[in-house]
């Protein structure tokens, strides 16, 4: 066996004895709660877990596309377009009421309809306030966007109550305590653990199914925050970690973690088992199927995470485990991260003197701007960052110590697999598969399980398909669902 990686060592140090094996945290993404039909499908999946004697705690996203629409309403209001903002909010109000009407009857419908109207009245007031000031701060943006998960979780909880699952709504803002870094707040894990024990555990012990909105939290003073886009997965991991659950299930709209994004490559195959470390790397480098921060709380408590398909619940999905199974294929999956910018910093006069790189990194630190890839030569440093509005200011600051230029519309391709450790000849195969594509920066990650390089954003689909054809033509059937490909070929 190879040496245990830091992530595996943390998993090994977990407090396994504290695990509540009957508890399962089930997170359902936007498409799994997009309308009444999807919510009923979700109820059936949760009911199935209860029939097996498990105690589910459910985390839901906003209904599909609602977060984007709330952000659009917030920015319209921020531009002073009150009518535009309120029109979006009115459509969202109707969509939620219509969904509740399809799912609920009698007093329960009346109660939830009133609650939805109250929430949307509050949202309208908030949007009017933003439009009057004509300015949108990250704090008010989080407040606006929090309505998506607050309302979806209420409707889902009521649907679960109506359909025999003892559903009960829990306000995530009371449990998920964060700092005040609006837009990407940092969860305070010990406070969350205490709140979950106080507010969620007693409900489980009473045989209820608690339903929380994902993605949202609040500061200790109760001001709404969000965990970053796609953050409901993170909520699920925080809840699972905080309660020492036996399993965390991420229910989405594909069969699991696939060999690449099936939207880019129709041939993508389900990966049956993947290690925490591989999944973390993939998520960080752009595989949207999992939020990058999801893994850590699960790793710390050694909780297995499953990625499953709510549209195809009988599929086994992907199991994420502390150690990877032996695999004859070098890579498990290919991720692509778009909207990146390359910054070239040339310090011709001073060469790379001691402390020079520190002063470069300090600038990024001051702007709280994360760097993905770095390559250095004697006189230059090239870095990649997510494209963002602060880049001109960052570059102006850097130009005090060097010549700087930056170029957007770049993408990072990241190929992940524990089995590339120590294998020679892999990079030759990678670059010959994409020899027709212009490659900018190349890096073999410090974790030794990824190989990454930068290309033009417009080349992403072509590069991913070529690499997929090279490395997944004959994949190891113990790790990849090749049966699905055989079925598709026959059809
Ligand atoms: P949810 O709303 O359930 O959180 P997301 O849209 O955030 O769902 O994530 C699921 C999507 O992630 C899939 O529909 C798929 O297009 C995309 N995706 C990207 N990379 C992968 C991958 N390696 N495996 C599976 N899905 C992927
Ligand atoms: N609704 C949020 C988003 O769209 C969080 C999530 O779905 O995970 O980003
Ligand atoms: Mg997601």
Short mmCIF file of N, CA and C in Angstrom, two decimals, residues 344-353 355-364 366 379 381 383 394-404:
data_model
loop_
_atom_site.label_atom_id
_atom_site.label_comp_id
_atom_site.label_asym_id
_atom_site.label_seq_id
_atom_site.Cartn_x
_atom_site.Cartn_y
_atom_site.Cartn_z
N UNK A 344 0.50 37.35 -15.92
CA UNK A 344 1.95 37.19 -16.09
C UNK A 344 2.65 38.36 -15.42
N UNK A 345 3.55 38.03 -14.52
CA UNK A 345 4.27 39.06 -13.76
C UNK A 345 5.75 38.93 -14.08
N UNK A 346 6.31 39.96 -14.69
CA UNK A 346 7.73 39.89 -15.09
C UNK A 346 8.51 40.92 -14.30
N UNK A 347 9.51 40.43 -13.56
CA UNK A 347 10.31 41.34 -12.72
C UNK A 347 11.71 41.38 -13.28
N UNK A 348 11.87 41.97 -14.46
CA UNK A 348 13.15 41.85 -15.16
C UNK A 348 14.30 42.50 -14.39
N UNK A 349 14.00 43.60 -13.69
CA UNK A 349 15.11 44.32 -13.05
C UNK A 349 15.66 43.61 -11.83
N UNK A 350 14.79 42.99 -11.07
CA UNK A 350 15.29 42.49 -9.79
C UNK A 350 15.54 40.98 -9.75
N UNK A 351 15.24 40.27 -10.84
CA UNK A 351 15.25 38.80 -10.79
C UNK A 351 14.45 38.34 -9.57
N UNK A 352 14.46 37.06 -9.32
CA UNK A 352 13.61 36.58 -8.23
C UNK A 352 14.37 36.62 -6.91
N UNK A 353 14.48 37.78 -6.37
CA UNK A 353 15.21 37.88 -5.11
C UNK A 353 14.38 37.32 -3.96
N UNK A 355 12.14 36.90 -0.98
CA UNK A 355 11.03 37.71 -0.50
C UNK A 355 10.17 38.28 -1.62
N UNK A 356 10.65 38.10 -2.89
CA UNK A 356 9.89 38.70 -3.99
C UNK A 356 8.53 38.02 -4.17
N UNK A 357 8.55 36.68 -4.18
CA UNK A 357 7.28 35.96 -4.36
C UNK A 357 6.31 36.28 -3.24
N UNK A 358 6.88 36.46 -2.05
CA UNK A 358 6.00 36.77 -0.91
C UNK A 358 5.27 38.09 -1.17
N UNK A 359 6.02 39.06 -1.71
CA UNK A 359 5.35 40.35 -1.93
C UNK A 359 4.28 40.23 -3.01
N UNK A 360 4.50 39.34 -3.99
CA UNK A 360 3.46 39.10 -5.01
C UNK A 360 2.23 38.47 -4.35
N UNK A 361 2.47 37.41 -3.58
CA UNK A 361 1.33 36.71 -2.96
C UNK A 361 0.60 37.59 -1.95
N UNK A 362 1.35 38.48 -1.30
CA UNK A 362 0.71 39.38 -0.33
C UNK A 362 -0.38 40.22 -1.00
N UNK A 363 -0.11 40.63 -2.24
CA UNK A 363 -1.10 41.45 -2.95
C UNK A 363 -2.40 40.65 -3.10
N UNK A 364 -2.27 39.38 -3.54
CA UNK A 364 -3.47 38.55 -3.72
C UNK A 364 -4.17 38.33 -2.37
N UNK A 366 -4.20 40.37 0.20
CA UNK A 366 -4.91 41.59 0.61
C UNK A 366 -6.27 41.69 -0.08
N UNK A 379 12.79 35.01 -13.98
CA UNK A 379 12.35 36.41 -13.94
C UNK A 379 10.83 36.60 -13.93
N UNK A 381 6.64 35.18 -13.08
CA UNK A 381 5.69 34.31 -12.39
C UNK A 381 4.39 34.38 -13.20
N UNK A 383 0.34 33.22 -12.93
CA UNK A 383 -0.63 32.75 -11.96
C UNK A 383 -1.98 32.66 -12.63
N UNK A 394 -5.93 44.67 -8.60
CA UNK A 394 -4.83 43.78 -8.20
C UNK A 394 -3.61 44.04 -9.09
N UNK A 395 -3.87 44.13 -10.40
CA UNK A 395 -2.75 44.33 -11.33
C UNK A 395 -2.10 45.70 -11.14
N UNK A 396 -2.91 46.70 -10.82
CA UNK A 396 -2.35 48.04 -10.57
C UNK A 396 -1.39 47.96 -9.38
N UNK A 397 -1.79 47.23 -8.37
CA UNK A 397 -0.96 47.06 -7.18
C UNK A 397 0.33 46.31 -7.53
N UNK A 398 0.18 45.23 -8.34
CA UNK A 398 1.35 44.43 -8.71
C UNK A 398 2.31 45.23 -9.59
N UNK A 399 1.77 46.14 -10.38
CA UNK A 399 2.63 46.86 -11.32
C UNK A 399 3.60 47.79 -10.58
N UNK A 400 3.38 47.96 -9.26
CA UNK A 400 4.36 48.73 -8.48
C UNK A 400 5.66 47.94 -8.31
N UNK A 401 5.58 46.59 -8.44
CA UNK A 401 6.80 45.80 -8.24
C UNK A 401 7.23 45.03 -9.48
N UNK A 402 6.44 45.09 -10.56
CA UNK A 402 6.81 44.32 -11.76
C UNK A 402 6.00 44.77 -12.96
N UNK A 403 6.36 44.22 -14.15
CA UNK A 403 5.51 44.43 -15.33
C UNK A 403 4.43 43.36 -15.30
N UNK A 404 3.20 43.79 -15.49
CA UNK A 404 2.09 42.85 -15.32
C UNK A 404 1.18 42.88 -16.53
#
